[in-house]
JSON list of C-alpha atoms in Angstrom, two decimals:
[
{"chain": "A", "resi": 1, "resn": "MET", "atom": "CA", "xyz": [-0.15, -0.22, 0.13]},
{"chain": "A", "resi": 2, "resn": "ASN", "atom": "CA", "xyz": [1.42, 3.24, -0.51]},
{"chain": "A", "resi": 3, "resn": "VAL", "atom": "CA", "xyz": [1.72, 7.11, 1.23]},
{"chain": "A", "resi": 4, "resn": "LYS", "atom": "CA", "xyz": [-1.67, 8.27, 0.15]},
{"chain": "A", "resi": 5, "resn": "GLU", "atom": "CA", "xyz": [-3.72, 5.00, 0.32]},
{"chain": "A", "resi": 6, "resn": "LEU", "atom": "CA", "xyz": [-2.31, 5.05, 3.98]},
{"chain": "A", "resi": 7, "resn": "ALA", "atom": "CA", "xyz": [-3.41, 8.52, 4.45]},
{"chain": "A", "resi": 8, "resn": "ASP", "atom": "CA", "xyz": [-6.66, 7.85, 2.62]},
{"chain": "A", "resi": 9, "resn": "LEU", "atom": "CA", "xyz": [-7.62, 5.04, 5.11]},
{"chain": "A", "resi": 10, "resn": "PHE", "atom": "CA", "xyz": [-6.46, 7.22, 7.91]},
{"chain": "A", "resi": 11, "resn": "VAL", "atom": "CA", "xyz": [-8.64, 9.93, 7.19]},
{"chain": "A", "resi": 12, "resn": "ARG", "atom": "CA", "xyz": [-11.12, 7.27, 6.87]},
{"chain": "A", "resi": 13, "resn": "PHE", "atom": "CA", "xyz": [-10.78, 5.60, 10.21]},
{"chain": "A", "resi": 14, "resn": "LEU", "atom": "CA", "xyz": [-10.82, 9.19, 11.79]},
{"chain": "A", "resi": 15, "resn": "GLU", "atom": "CA", "xyz": [-14.61, 9.92, 10.47]},
{"chain": "A", "resi": 16, "resn": "THR", "atom": "CA", "xyz": [-15.39, 6.09, 11.17]},
{"chain": "A", "resi": 17, "resn": "ASN", "atom": "CA", "xyz": [-13.71, 5.59, 14.11]},
{"chain": "A", "resi": 18, "resn": "THR", "atom": "CA", "xyz": [-13.59, 2.03, 12.95]},
{"chain": "A", "resi": 19, "resn": "ALA", "atom": "CA", "xyz": [-10.23, 1.11, 11.63]},
{"chain": "A", "resi": 20, "resn": "PRO", "atom": "CA", "xyz": [-10.26, -0.36, 8.45]},
{"chain": "A", "resi": 21, "resn": "GLU", "atom": "CA", "xyz": [-8.17, -3.07, 7.33]},
{"chain": "A", "resi": 22, "resn": "GLY", "atom": "CA", "xyz": [-4.18, -3.14, 6.70]},
{"chain": "A", "resi": 23, "resn": "LEU", "atom": "CA", "xyz": [-3.99, 0.58, 8.52]},
{"chain": "A", "resi": 24, "resn": "PHE", "atom": "CA", "xyz": [-2.37, -0.32, 11.66]},
{"chain": "A", "resi": 25, "resn": "THR", "atom": "CA", "xyz": [-0.28, -3.38, 12.26]},
{"chain": "A", "resi": 26, "resn": "ASP", "atom": "CA", "xyz": [-1.21, -5.68, 15.28]},
{"chain": "A", "resi": 27, "resn": "ASP", "atom": "CA", "xyz": [1.01, -4.15, 17.87]},
{"chain": "A", "resi": 28, "resn": "VAL", "atom": "CA", "xyz": [0.74, -0.53, 16.27]},
{"chain": "A", "resi": 29, "resn": "PHE", "atom": "CA", "xyz": [2.59, 2.04, 19.22]},
{"chain": "A", "resi": 30, "resn": "LEU", "atom": "CA", "xyz": [0.53, 5.81, 18.86]},
{"chain": "A", "resi": 31, "resn": "ASP", "atom": "CA", "xyz": [2.26, 8.97, 21.52]},
{"chain": "A", "resi": 32, "resn": "LEU", "atom": "CA", "xyz": [-0.59, 11.02, 21.44]},
{"chain": "A", "resi": 33, "resn": "THR", "atom": "CA", "xyz": [0.24, 14.76, 22.20]},
{"chain": "A", "resi": 34, "resn": "VAL", "atom": "CA", "xyz": [-2.71, 17.16, 23.45]},
{"chain": "A", "resi": 35, "resn": "PRO", "atom": "CA", "xyz": [-2.14, 20.40, 25.18]},
{"chain": "A", "resi": 36, "resn": "GLN", "atom": "CA", "xyz": [-1.05, 19.68, 28.67]},
{"chain": "A", "resi": 37, "resn": "TRP", "atom": "CA", "xyz": [-1.35, 15.90, 28.96]},
{"chain": "A", "resi": 38, "resn": "ARG", "atom": "CA", "xyz": [0.22, 13.15, 25.94]},
{"chain": "A", "resi": 39, "resn": "LEU", "atom": "CA", "xyz": [-0.85, 9.76, 26.12]},
{"chain": "A", "resi": 40, "resn": "GLN", "atom": "CA", "xyz": [0.50, 6.06, 25.04]},
{"chain": "A", "resi": 41, "resn": "THR", "atom": "CA", "xyz": [-1.20, 3.07, 23.22]},
{"chain": "A", "resi": 42, "resn": "SER", "atom": "CA", "xyz": [0.14, -0.21, 22.42]},
{"chain": "A", "resi": 43, "resn": "GLY", "atom": "CA", "xyz": [-1.44, -2.75, 20.20]},
{"chain": "A", "resi": 44, "resn": "ARG", "atom": "CA", "xyz": [-4.35, -1.62, 17.49]},
{"chain": "A", "resi": 45, "resn": "ASP", "atom": "CA", "xyz": [-7.05, -2.93, 19.84]},
{"chain": "A", "resi": 46, "resn": "GLU", "atom": "CA", "xyz": [-5.79, 0.01, 22.12]},
{"chain": "A", "resi": 47, "resn": "LEU", "atom": "CA", "xyz": [-5.80, 2.26, 19.47]},
{"chain": "A", "resi": 48, "resn": "VAL", "atom": "CA", "xyz": [-8.91, 2.28, 18.62]},
{"chain": "A", "resi": 49, "resn": "ALA", "atom": "CA", "xyz": [-10.50, 2.34, 21.76]},
{"chain": "A", "resi": 50, "resn": "ALA", "atom": "CA", "xyz": [-8.29, 5.63, 22.90]},
{"chain": "A", "resi": 51, "resn": "ARG", "atom": "CA", "xyz": [-9.60, 7.24, 19.42]},
{"chain": "A", "resi": 52, "resn": "ARG", "atom": "CA", "xyz": [-13.24, 6.33, 20.30]},
{"chain": "A", "resi": 53, "resn": "ARG", "atom": "CA", "xyz": [-12.71, 7.45, 24.26]},
{"chain": "A", "resi": 54, "resn": "SER", "atom": "CA", "xyz": [-11.59, 11.24, 22.68]},
{"chain": "A", "resi": 55, "resn": "HIS", "atom": "CA", "xyz": [-14.32, 11.96, 19.73]},
{"chain": "A", "resi": 56, "resn": "PRO", "atom": "CA", "xyz": [-16.95, 9.14, 20.55]},
{"chain": "A", "resi": 57, "resn": "ALA", "atom": "CA", "xyz": [-18.26, 11.41, 18.01]},
{"chain": "A", "resi": 58, "resn": "LEU", "atom": "CA", "xyz": [-17.80, 11.07, 14.29]},
{"chain": "A", "resi": 59, "resn": "GLY", "atom": "CA", "xyz": [-17.04, 13.91, 12.11]},
{"chain": "A", "resi": 60, "resn": "THR", "atom": "CA", "xyz": [-15.58, 14.99, 8.95]},
{"chain": "A", "resi": 61, "resn": "VAL", "atom": "CA", "xyz": [-11.75, 15.81, 8.47]},
{"chain": "A", "resi": 62, "resn": "PRO", "atom": "CA", "xyz": [-11.91, 18.92, 5.81]},
{"chain": "A", "resi": 63, "resn": "ARG", "atom": "CA", "xyz": [-8.59, 19.16, 5.12]},
{"chain": "A", "resi": 64, "resn": "HIS", "atom": "CA", "xyz": [-5.41, 17.10, 5.28]},
{"chain": "A", "resi": 65, "resn": "ARG", "atom": "CA", "xyz": [-2.41, 17.12, 3.58]},
{"chain": "A", "resi": 66, "resn": "VAL", "atom": "CA", "xyz": [0.03, 14.05, 2.80]},
{"chain": "A", "resi": 67, "resn": "ASP", "atom": "CA", "xyz": [3.89, 14.23, 3.17]},
{"chain": "A", "resi": 68, "resn": "PRO", "atom": "CA", "xyz": [5.90, 11.17, 2.30]},
{"chain": "A", "resi": 69, "resn": "THR", "atom": "CA", "xyz": [9.16, 10.36, 4.40]},
{"chain": "A", "resi": 70, "resn": "PRO", "atom": "CA", "xyz": [12.31, 8.00, 3.44]},
{"chain": "A", "resi": 71, "resn": "THR", "atom": "CA", "xyz": [10.10, 5.88, 6.11]},
{"chain": "A", "resi": 72, "resn": "GLY", "atom": "CA", "xyz": [6.86, 6.51, 6.12]},
{"chain": "A", "resi": 73, "resn": "PHE", "atom": "CA", "xyz": [4.44, 10.01, 5.74]},
{"chain": "A", "resi": 74, "resn": "VAL", "atom": "CA", "xyz": [3.59, 12.80, 8.14]},
{"chain": "A", "resi": 75, "resn": "LEU", "atom": "CA", "xyz": [0.20, 14.22, 7.77]},
{"chain": "A", "resi": 76, "resn": "GLU", "atom": "CA", "xyz": [-1.30, 17.53, 8.54]},
{"chain": "A", "resi": 77, "resn": "PHE", "atom": "CA", "xyz": [-5.06, 17.84, 8.87]},
{"chain": "A", "resi": 78, "resn": "GLU", "atom": "CA", "xyz": [-8.41, 19.00, 10.62]},
{"chain": "A", "resi": 79, "resn": "GLU", "atom": "CA", "xyz": [-11.12, 17.25, 12.49]},
{"chain": "A", "resi": 80, "resn": "ARG", "atom": "CA", "xyz": [-14.72, 19.04, 12.89]},
{"chain": "A", "resi": 81, "resn": "TRP", "atom": "CA", "xyz": [-17.55, 16.95, 14.27]},
{"chain": "A", "resi": 82, "resn": "GLU", "atom": "CA", "xyz": [-20.65, 18.26, 16.45]},
{"chain": "A", "resi": 83, "resn": "ASP", "atom": "CA", "xyz": [-21.85, 17.02, 20.09]},
{"chain": "A", "resi": 84, "resn": "GLU", "atom": "CA", "xyz": [-24.82, 19.06, 21.74]},
{"chain": "A", "resi": 85, "resn": "GLN", "atom": "CA", "xyz": [-22.49, 21.60, 22.89]},
{"chain": "A", "resi": 86, "resn": "GLY", "atom": "CA", "xyz": [-22.04, 22.78, 19.67]},
{"chain": "A", "resi": 87, "resn": "ALA", "atom": "CA", "xyz": [-19.67, 22.67, 16.37]},
{"chain": "A", "resi": 88, "resn": "TRP", "atom": "CA", "xyz": [-16.15, 21.46, 17.03]},
{"chain": "A", "resi": 89, "resn": "TYR", "atom": "CA", "xyz": [-12.89, 22.02, 15.55]},
{"chain": "A", "resi": 90, "resn": "CYS", "atom": "CA", "xyz": [-9.49, 20.55, 16.25]},
{"chain": "A", "resi": 91, "resn": "ARG", "atom": "CA", "xyz": [-6.07, 21.09, 14.12]},
{"chain": "A", "resi": 92, "resn": "GLU", "atom": "CA", "xyz": [-3.56, 17.75, 13.96]},
{"chain": "A", "resi": 93, "resn": "LEU", "atom": "CA", "xyz": [0.15, 16.67, 13.00]},
{"chain": "A", "resi": 94, "resn": "MET", "atom": "CA", "xyz": [1.01, 13.31, 12.54]},
{"chain": "A", "resi": 95, "resn": "ARG", "atom": "CA", "xyz": [4.33, 10.97, 11.99]},
{"chain": "A", "resi": 96, "resn": "ALA", "atom": "CA", "xyz": [3.30, 7.75, 10.76]},
{"chain": "A", "resi": 97, "resn": "GLU", "atom": "CA", "xyz": [5.67, 4.90, 10.40]},
{"chain": "A", "resi": 98, "resn": "VAL", "atom": "CA", "xyz": [5.27, 2.37, 7.91]},
{"chain": "A", "resi": 99, "resn": "ARG", "atom": "CA", "xyz": [6.14, -1.30, 8.58]},
{"chain": "A", "resi": 100, "resn": "ASP", "atom": "CA", "xyz": [4.48, -3.81, 5.78]},
{"chain": "A", "resi": 101, "resn": "GLY", "atom": "CA", "xyz": [2.86, -1.34, 4.29]},
{"chain": "A", "resi": 102, "resn": "ALA", "atom": "CA", "xyz": [0.71, -0.63, 7.48]},
{"chain": "A", "resi": 103, "resn": "ILE", "atom": "CA", "xyz": [1.15, 2.59, 10.24]},
{"chain": "A", "resi": 104, "resn": "SER", "atom": "CA", "xyz": [3.47, 0.70, 12.53]},
{"chain": "A", "resi": 105, "resn": "GLU", "atom": "CA", "xyz": [4.15, 4.17, 14.37]},
{"chain": "A", "resi": 106, "resn": "ALA", "atom": "CA", "xyz": [2.80, 7.36, 15.39]},
{"chain": "A", "resi": 107, "resn": "SER", "atom": "CA", "xyz": [2.87, 10.59, 16.56]},
{"chain": "A", "resi": 108, "resn": "VAL", "atom": "CA", "xyz": [0.44, 12.58, 16.90]},
{"chain": "A", "resi": 109, "resn": "TYR", "atom": "CA", "xyz": [0.84, 15.91, 18.17]},
{"chain": "A", "resi": 110, "resn": "CYS", "atom": "CA", "xyz": [-3.04, 18.14, 18.15]},
{"chain": "A", "resi": 111, "resn": "THR", "atom": "CA", "xyz": [-3.71, 21.51, 19.19]},
{"chain": "A", "resi": 112, "resn": "GLY", "atom": "CA", "xyz": [-6.39, 20.50, 21.32]},
{"chain": "A", "resi": 113, "resn": "ASP", "atom": "CA", "xyz": [-10.27, 20.39, 21.14]},
{"chain": "A", "resi": 114, "resn": "TRP", "atom": "CA", "xyz": [-11.63, 24.04, 19.90]},
{"chain": "A", "resi": 115, "resn": "ASP", "atom": "CA", "xyz": [-15.63, 24.40, 21.49]},
{"chain": "A", "resi": 116, "resn": "PRO", "atom": "CA", "xyz": [-17.73, 26.98, 19.56]},
{"chain": "A", "resi": 117, "resn": "ALA", "atom": "CA", "xyz": [-16.56, 29.76, 22.13]},
{"chain": "A", "resi": 118, "resn": "THR", "atom": "CA", "xyz": [-12.80, 28.94, 21.28]},
{"chain": "A", "resi": 119, "resn": "GLN", "atom": "CA", "xyz": [-13.39, 29.42, 17.66]},
{"chain": "A", "resi": 120, "resn": "ALA", "atom": "CA", "xyz": [-15.73, 32.44, 18.40]},
{"chain": "A", "resi": 121, "resn": "ALA", "atom": "CA", "xyz": [-12.93, 34.10, 20.17]},
{"chain": "A", "resi": 122, "resn": "HIS", "atom": "CA", "xyz": [-9.93, 33.25, 17.73]},
{"chain": "A", "resi": 123, "resn": "ALA", "atom": "CA", "xyz": [-12.11, 34.94, 14.60]},
{"chain": "A", "resi": 124, "resn": "ARG", "atom": "CA", "xyz": [-12.10, 37.76, 16.65]},
{"chain": "A", "resi": 125, "resn": "ALA", "atom": "CA", "xyz": [-8.62, 38.01, 17.50]},
{"chain": "A", "resi": 126, "resn": "VAL", "atom": "CA", "xyz": [-6.79, 36.68, 14.70]},
{"chain": "A", "resi": 127, "resn": "THR", "atom": "CA", "xyz": [-7.39, 37.13, 10.86]},
{"chain": "A", "resi": 128, "resn": "LEU", "atom": "CA", "xyz": [-6.26, 34.44, 8.91]},
{"chain": "A", "resi": 129, "resn": "LEU", "atom": "CA", "xyz": [-4.24, 34.58, 5.59]},
{"chain": "A", "resi": 130, "resn": "ARG", "atom": "CA", "xyz": [-4.72, 31.01, 4.61]},
{"chain": "A", "resi": 131, "resn": "PRO", "atom": "CA", "xyz": [-7.85, 28.45, 5.64]}
]
């Protein structure tokens, strides 16, 4: 499987909370950094469970970009989802190591989840040059 196909499968995982067959190795290692916190998992089932705990509401990935590296790829992406508190947003960067055509290690850096109030405050304070 090539890098673009793996990145597309990862985006599908983010949007469905279900890992497509072949996306992760059985022993995949996740190192997730969010503002002021860090979590790690070992194994496919633990990674999927961590995702479902942190993002139980399904959403979309409106933008993403993948860049190959010698041992995998870097994926920059945004997520949007809704729950009873409103529309949420976050930006993330993942460095993925690939072994035998599947993600074997993932280091993810997340801005944290921005609730509607945070997004509104940001829009009032900052004019972005690009989306």
